[in-house]
Amino acid sequence: MLTMLGMIIGSASIIAVFGVSKAATSGIAGTFTSFGTFPIVVQVDDSQDFPARAQFRYGDAAAIQAALGNQVHDVQPSWQRTWRVLYGTINGYYTVSTTGSYQDDSLRMSAGRKIDAEDVASAARVVAISQSVAGKFFPGGDAVGNELTMNGARYTVVGVYAPIASPWITSIAGSDFIVIPYSTFHRAVDEPADDLEIYPVKGANADSLRSQIVRVLQHIHGPQAQYVVTDSAAQIGIFENVLNIAGVALGAIGAVALLVAGIGIMNIMLVTVTERTREIGIRKAIGASRSDIMTQFLMESLVLALAGGISGMLLGIGVTALGAQALSRELGALVVPYVLVVSIALSFSGATGMIFGLYPAYRAATLDPIEALRS
């Protein structure tokens, strides 16, 4: 049992670390995917000498769209402000951000619709609000069709977003949000845009796009204008890679436990060979070949390792299930690759048994039969 303890701990830790990290990665990726294609975000570089000359004009988005052609789905200016919002006697300050008509997200609406192309084209005074905002202003009724007063003007509620499945995302981004068409915001508040959002088509060369975007903007604002271009999709990919690397690093700790377990198996198998030397001599005397003896002890080592590995696997699956259940409360639905982690655990256990059983098996197979019978 002590020999198998290392195998149990090693297999359980590898399964738990690998399974939980994979589940977390899938949950985070799934949550981000629900927000659709992530844009390339362009911001004015505030470290330059005269950042005002580089500020975005409303027509910059159209100029970039024309220059990039079919390499992008959409280019839109973006603003975000905190406005006082009123409905009857209810009021409060909320984050109002802009959106465009290009939306490939899978965010659900609990009522009404999202901002569409007609809203953007006509600069309509319409808003889509989050579930929590709807609960604040319309606690007992349907929000769609009612009017909110924001920044001194009336806006008609056309849709209410369903709650986002991931509390982790809402804790970062906030659950109270109101979106209006960017054209409407531009008409209401004629200020430079906070940034430009460019949605590339699938397969577009991001590096080439970044260069082209800066060239277009410098053609408009002058060659001295400096910008910071961020590929949001690439940053999310880096975040996922960091999670995977962390999972591998933690899994290496479990591998150390397997290494120690393997040494324990080799030690107990060497003791077994010593204790069964006479038995080995008898088998060889009646015709057993070296390969027969070697196969016998390798199989015994393998069975010993797999017994510990399977016990650790069951323990690891239990820990993974508990970890995934806890994470799902923050990240929403998770996918745990149980088949993959079980395969990895069994493979590691089997390999440990074979590798560390090799020397004892070889030592047993090469014993001289006469000397073995005399022992």
Coordinates of C-alpha atoms in Angstrom, one line a residue:
M1 CA 0.0 0.0 0.0
L2 CA 2.9 2.4 0.8
T3 CA 4.4 1.6 -2.6
M4 CA 1.1 2.5 -4.3
L5 CA 0.7 5.7 -2.2
G6 CA 3.0 7.7 -4.4
M7 CA 1.2 6.5 -7.5
I8 CA -2.1 7.5 -6.0
I9 CA -0.9 11.0 -5.1
G10 CA 0.8 11.5 -8.4
S11 CA -2.1 10.3 -10.6
A12 CA -4.6 12.2 -8.5
S13 CA -2.7 15.5 -8.6
I14 CA -2.1 15.2 -12.4
I15 CA -5.7 14.6 -13.1
A16 CA -6.9 17.3 -10.7
V17 CA -4.6 20.0 -12.0
F18 CA -5.0 19.1 -15.7
G19 CA -8.8 18.6 -15.5
V20 CA -9.4 21.8 -13.5
S21 CA -7.1 23.9 -15.7
K22 CA -8.7 22.6 -18.9
A23 CA -12.2 23.2 -17.4
A24 CA -11.3 26.8 -16.4
T25 CA -9.8 27.5 -19.8
S26 CA -12.8 26.2 -21.6
G27 CA -15.1 28.2 -19.4
I28 CA -13.2 31.4 -19.9
A29 CA -12.9 30.8 -23.7
G30 CA -16.6 30.0 -23.9
T31 CA -17.5 33.2 -22.0
F32 CA -15.3 35.4 -24.2
T33 CA -16.6 33.7 -27.4
S34 CA -20.2 34.6 -26.4
F35 CA -19.1 38.3 -26.9
G36 CA -18.4 37.5 -30.5
T37 CA -15.4 38.7 -32.6
F38 CA -13.0 40.8 -30.6
P39 CA -11.9 44.0 -32.4
I40 CA -8.6 45.6 -33.0
V41 CA -8.7 48.7 -30.8
V42 CA -7.0 51.9 -31.8
Q43 CA -6.3 54.6 -29.2
V44 CA -4.4 57.9 -29.2
D45 CA -1.0 57.6 -27.7
D46 CA -1.2 60.0 -24.8
S47 CA 2.6 60.0 -24.4
Q48 CA 3.2 62.0 -27.6
D49 CA 3.9 65.7 -27.4
F50 CA 0.6 66.9 -28.8
P51 CA -2.0 64.2 -28.4
A52 CA -4.9 66.6 -29.3
R53 CA -3.8 66.6 -33.0
A54 CA -4.2 62.8 -33.1
Q55 CA -7.7 62.7 -31.6
F56 CA -10.2 60.8 -33.6
R57 CA -12.7 62.5 -35.9
Y58 CA -16.1 61.0 -36.6
G59 CA -15.1 60.4 -40.2
D60 CA -11.9 58.5 -39.4
A61 CA -13.9 55.3 -39.1
A62 CA -15.4 55.6 -42.6
A63 CA -11.9 56.5 -44.0
I64 CA -10.4 53.3 -42.4
Q65 CA -13.3 51.2 -43.7
A66 CA -12.8 52.5 -47.2
A67 CA -9.0 51.9 -47.1
L68 CA -9.2 48.4 -45.7
G69 CA -12.1 47.3 -47.9
N70 CA -13.1 43.7 -47.6
Q71 CA -10.4 43.0 -45.0
V72 CA -12.8 44.1 -42.2
H73 CA -16.5 43.6 -41.4
D74 CA -16.9 47.0 -39.7
V75 CA -15.1 50.0 -38.3
Q76 CA -16.8 52.1 -35.6
P77 CA -15.9 54.9 -33.3
S78 CA -16.5 54.2 -29.6
W79 CA -17.4 56.4 -26.6
Q80 CA -18.1 55.6 -23.0
R81 CA -19.5 58.1 -20.5
T82 CA -21.3 58.1 -17.1
W83 CA -24.7 59.8 -17.5
R84 CA -27.5 60.5 -15.1
V85 CA -30.5 58.4 -16.1
L86 CA -34.1 59.1 -15.1
Y87 CA -37.4 57.4 -15.4
G88 CA -40.2 59.2 -13.4
T89 CA -38.9 59.7 -9.9
I90 CA -36.2 57.0 -10.3
N91 CA -32.7 58.2 -11.2
G92 CA -29.1 57.1 -11.0
Y93 CA -25.7 57.4 -12.7
Y94 CA -24.9 54.6 -15.2
T95 CA -22.2 53.8 -17.8
V96 CA -23.5 54.5 -21.3
S97 CA -21.4 53.1 -24.1
T98 CA -21.8 53.1 -27.8
T99 CA -22.3 50.2 -30.2
G100 CA -22.6 49.6 -33.9
S101 CA -24.8 47.4 -36.1
Y102 CA -22.1 44.7 -36.6
Q103 CA -22.7 42.1 -33.9
D104 CA -21.7 38.5 -34.1
D105 CA -22.0 37.8 -30.4
S106 CA -24.3 35.2 -28.9
L107 CA -25.5 37.4 -26.0
R108 CA -29.2 36.7 -25.5
M109 CA -31.9 39.3 -25.1
S110 CA -34.6 38.7 -22.5
A111 CA -36.9 41.2 -24.2
G112 CA -36.8 43.2 -27.4
R113 CA -33.9 43.4 -29.7
K114 CA -30.3 44.7 -30.1
I115 CA -29.3 48.0 -31.7
D116 CA -29.5 47.4 -35.5
A117 CA -28.2 49.0 -38.7
E118 CA -31.3 51.1 -39.2
D119 CA -30.8 52.6 -35.7
V120 CA -27.2 53.5 -36.6
A121 CA -28.1 54.9 -40.0
S122 CA -30.8 57.1 -38.6
A123 CA -29.0 58.0 -35.4
A124 CA -32.2 56.9 -33.6
R125 CA -32.6 57.7 -29.9
V126 CA -32.9 54.1 -28.8
V127 CA -31.1 52.1 -26.1
A128 CA -30.5 48.5 -25.1
I129 CA -30.1 48.0 -21.4
S130 CA -28.9 45.3 -19.1
Q131 CA -31.1 43.2 -16.9
S132 CA -30.1 45.0 -13.8
V133 CA -30.8 48.4 -15.2
A134 CA -34.2 47.2 -16.3
G135 CA -34.8 45.9 -12.8
K136 CA -33.8 49.3 -11.4
F137 CA -36.1 51.4 -13.6
F138 CA -38.9 49.0 -14.5
P139 CA -39.1 46.6 -11.5
G140 CA -42.6 45.4 -12.1
G141 CA -43.1 45.7 -15.8
D142 CA -41.8 45.5 -19.4
A143 CA -39.0 47.9 -20.1
V144 CA -39.3 47.7 -23.9
G145 CA -41.1 50.7 -25.4
N146 CA -40.6 53.0 -22.4
E147 CA -38.4 56.0 -22.4
L148 CA -35.4 56.8 -20.3
T149 CA -34.1 60.4 -20.0
M150 CA -30.3 60.5 -20.4
N151 CA -28.2 63.6 -20.7
G152 CA -31.3 65.7 -21.1
A153 CA -32.8 63.7 -24.0
R154 CA -35.4 60.9 -24.2
Y155 CA -34.3 57.5 -25.5
T156 CA -36.7 54.6 -26.2
V157 CA -35.8 51.2 -24.7
V158 CA -35.8 48.7 -27.6
G159 CA -34.2 45.7 -25.8
V160 CA -33.1 44.2 -22.5
Y161 CA -30.1 41.9 -22.4
A162 CA -30.4 38.6 -20.5
P163 CA -28.0 38.2 -17.5
I164 CA -24.5 37.1 -18.6
A165 CA -23.9 33.6 -17.5
S166 CA -20.5 34.3 -15.9
P167 CA -20.4 36.3 -12.6
W168 CA -16.6 36.5 -13.2
I169 CA -17.1 38.6 -16.3
T170 CA -19.8 40.8 -14.8
S171 CA -17.6 41.4 -11.8
I172 CA -15.0 42.8 -14.2
A173 CA -17.2 44.6 -16.7
G174 CA -20.0 45.4 -14.5
S175 CA -23.7 44.3 -14.7
D176 CA -25.2 47.8 -15.2
F177 CA -24.7 49.0 -18.7
I178 CA -26.7 50.9 -21.3
V179 CA -25.7 50.9 -25.0
I180 CA -26.8 53.4 -27.7
P181 CA -25.9 53.7 -31.4
Y182 CA -22.5 55.5 -31.9
S183 CA -24.1 57.8 -34.5
T184 CA -26.7 58.9 -31.9
F185 CA -24.0 59.6 -29.3
H186 CA -22.0 61.6 -31.9
R187 CA -25.1 63.7 -32.7
A188 CA -25.8 64.2 -29.0
V189 CA -22.2 64.9 -27.8
D190 CA -19.9 66.1 -30.5
E191 CA -16.6 65.0 -28.9
P192 CA -13.6 63.1 -30.2
A193 CA -14.1 59.3 -30.0
D194 CA -12.4 57.5 -27.1
D195 CA -11.1 54.9 -29.6
L196 CA -11.8 53.1 -32.9
E197 CA -12.9 49.5 -33.0
I198 CA -12.0 47.5 -36.2
Y199 CA -13.6 44.1 -36.7
P200 CA -11.4 42.1 -39.1
V201 CA -12.7 39.3 -41.3
K202 CA -11.7 35.7 -40.4
G203 CA -8.1 35.0 -41.6
A204 CA -7.1 38.7 -42.1
N205 CA -3.5 39.5 -41.4
A206 CA -3.6 41.4 -38.1
D207 CA -0.1 42.8 -38.4
S208 CA -0.8 44.1 -41.9
L209 CA -4.1 45.6 -40.7
R210 CA -2.4 47.4 -37.8
S211 CA 0.1 49.0 -40.2
Q212 CA -2.6 50.0 -42.7
I213 CA -4.7 51.5 -39.9
V214 CA -1.9 53.7 -38.6
R215 CA -1.0 54.8 -42.2
V216 CA -4.6 55.9 -42.8
L217 CA -4.8 57.8 -39.5
Q218 CA -1.4 59.5 -40.1
H219 CA -2.5 60.5 -43.6
I220 CA -5.5 62.3 -41.9
H221 CA -3.9 63.7 -38.8
G222 CA -0.3 64.1 -39.9
P223 CA 2.8 61.9 -39.8
Q224 CA 3.6 62.9 -36.2
A225 CA 0.3 61.5 -34.8
Q226 CA 1.0 58.4 -32.8
Y227 CA -1.5 55.6 -31.9
V228 CA -1.6 52.5 -29.8
V229 CA -3.1 49.5 -31.7
T230 CA -4.3 46.5 -29.6
D231 CA -5.4 43.2 -31.0
S232 CA -7.9 42.1 -28.3
A233 CA -8.2 38.6 -29.8
A234 CA -4.4 38.1 -29.5
Q235 CA -4.5 39.2 -25.9
I236 CA -7.2 36.7 -25.1
G237 CA -5.2 34.0 -26.8
I238 CA -2.2 34.9 -24.7
F239 CA -4.3 34.7 -21.5
E240 CA -5.5 31.3 -22.5
N241 CA -1.9 30.2 -23.2
V242 CA -0.9 31.4 -19.7
L243 CA -3.6 29.3 -18.2
N244 CA -2.4 26.3 -20.2
I245 CA 1.2 26.9 -19.2
A246 CA 0.3 27.2 -15.5
G247 CA -1.6 23.9 -15.8
V248 CA 1.4 22.2 -17.3
A249 CA 3.7 23.7 -14.6
L250 CA 1.4 22.5 -11.8
G251 CA 1.1 19.1 -13.5
A252 CA 4.9 18.8 -13.4
I253 CA 4.6 18.8 -9.6
G254 CA 2.4 15.7 -9.9
A255 CA 4.9 14.2 -12.3
V256 CA 7.5 14.5 -9.5
A257 CA 5.3 12.5 -7.3
L258 CA 5.0 9.9 -10.0
L259 CA 8.8 9.8 -10.2
V260 CA 9.1 9.1 -6.5
A261 CA 6.4 6.5 -6.9
G262 CA 8.4 4.9 -9.7
I263 CA 11.5 4.7 -7.5
G264 CA 9.4 3.0 -4.8
I265 CA 8.1 0.5 -7.3
M266 CA 11.6 -0.3 -8.5
N267 CA 12.7 -0.7 -4.9
I268 CA 9.9 -3.1 -4.0
M269 CA 10.4 -5.1 -7.2
L270 CA 14.1 -5.5 -6.4
V271 CA 13.2 -6.8 -3.0
T272 CA 10.7 -9.2 -4.7
V273 CA 13.4 -10.5 -7.0
T274 CA 15.7 -11.1 -4.0
E275 CA 13.0 -12.9 -2.1
R276 CA 12.0 -15.1 -5.1
T277 CA 15.4 -16.0 -6.4
R278 CA 14.9 -19.7 -5.8
E279 CA 11.5 -19.6 -7.6
I280 CA 13.3 -17.9 -10.5
G281 CA 15.9 -20.7 -10.5
I282 CA 13.2 -23.4 -10.5
R283 CA 11.4 -21.8 -13.4
K284 CA 14.6 -21.5 -15.4
A285 CA 15.5 -25.1 -14.6
I286 CA 12.3 -26.3 -16.1
G287 CA 12.7 -24.3 -19.3
A288 CA 11.6 -20.8 -18.7
S289 CA 13.5 -18.4 -21.0
R290 CA 14.9 -15.0 -20.1
S291 CA 12.1 -13.2 -21.9
D292 CA 9.5 -15.3 -19.9
I293 CA 11.1 -14.1 -16.6
M294 CA 11.4 -10.6 -17.7
T295 CA 7.8 -10.5 -18.9
Q296 CA 6.6 -11.9 -15.6
F297 CA 8.3 -9.2 -13.5
L298 CA 7.4 -6.4 -15.9
M299 CA 3.7 -7.4 -15.8
E300 CA 3.9 -7.5 -12.0
S301 CA 5.4 -4.0 -11.9
L302 CA 2.8 -2.8 -14.4
V303 CA -0.1 -4.2 -12.4
L304 CA 1.3 -2.6 -9.2
A305 CA 1.6 0.8 -10.9
L306 CA -1.9 0.6 -12.6
A307 CA -3.5 -0.4 -9.3
G308 CA -2.1 2.8 -7.7
G309 CA -2.8 4.8 -10.9
I310 CA -6.5 3.7 -11.0
S311 CA -7.0 4.5 -7.3
G312 CA -5.4 8.0 -7.9
M313 CA -7.5 8.4 -11.0
L314 CA -10.7 7.9 -9.0
L315 CA -9.5 10.4 -6.4
G316 CA -8.4 12.9 -9.1
I317 CA -11.8 12.7 -10.9
G318 CA -13.6 13.4 -7.6
V319 CA -11.3 16.5 -7.0
T320 CA -11.8 17.6 -10.6
A321 CA -15.6 17.4 -10.4
L322 CA -15.6 19.4 -7.2
G323 CA -13.3 22.0 -8.7
A324 CA -15.3 22.3 -11.9
Q325 CA -18.5 22.7 -9.9
A326 CA -17.0 25.5 -7.9
L327 CA -15.6 27.2 -11.0
S328 CA -18.9 26.9 -12.9
R329 CA -20.5 29.2 -10.4
E330 CA -18.1 31.9 -11.6
L331 CA -17.5 31.0 -15.2
G332 CA -20.8 29.4 -16.3
A333 CA -21.0 26.0 -18.0
L334 CA -17.6 24.2 -18.2
V335 CA -16.4 21.3 -20.3
V336 CA -14.2 18.8 -18.4
P337 CA -12.3 16.5 -20.8
Y338 CA -12.6 13.4 -18.5
V339 CA -11.7 10.9 -21.3
L340 CA -8.5 12.9 -22.0
V341 CA -7.4 13.2 -18.4
V342 CA -8.2 9.6 -17.6
S343 CA -6.2 8.5 -20.7
I344 CA -3.2 10.7 -19.6
A345 CA -3.3 9.3 -16.0
L346 CA -3.4 5.7 -17.2
S347 CA -0.7 6.3 -19.7
F348 CA 1.6 7.9 -17.1
S349 CA 0.9 5.1 -14.6
G350 CA 1.6 2.4 -17.1
A351 CA 4.7 4.1 -18.4
T352 CA 6.0 4.4 -14.8
G353 CA 5.4 0.8 -14.1
M354 CA 7.1 -0.4 -17.2
I355 CA 10.1 2.0 -17.0
F356 CA 10.8 1.5 -13.3
G357 CA 10.1 -2.3 -13.5
L358 CA 12.6 -2.7 -16.3
Y359 CA 15.7 -3.0 -14.2
P360 CA 14.3 -5.4 -11.6
A361 CA 12.9 -7.6 -14.5
Y362 CA 16.3 -7.5 -16.3
R363 CA 18.1 -8.5 -13.1
A364 CA 15.7 -11.4 -12.5
A365 CA 16.0 -12.5 -16.1
T366 CA 19.8 -12.6 -16.1
L367 CA 20.1 -14.6 -12.8
D368 CA 22.2 -17.7 -13.2
P369 CA 19.8 -20.7 -12.6
I370 CA 22.3 -22.8 -10.6
E371 CA 23.2 -19.9 -8.3
A372 CA 19.5 -19.1 -8.0
L373 CA 18.7 -22.7 -6.9
R374 CA 21.5 -22.6 -4.3
S375 CA 20.1 -19.5 -2.7

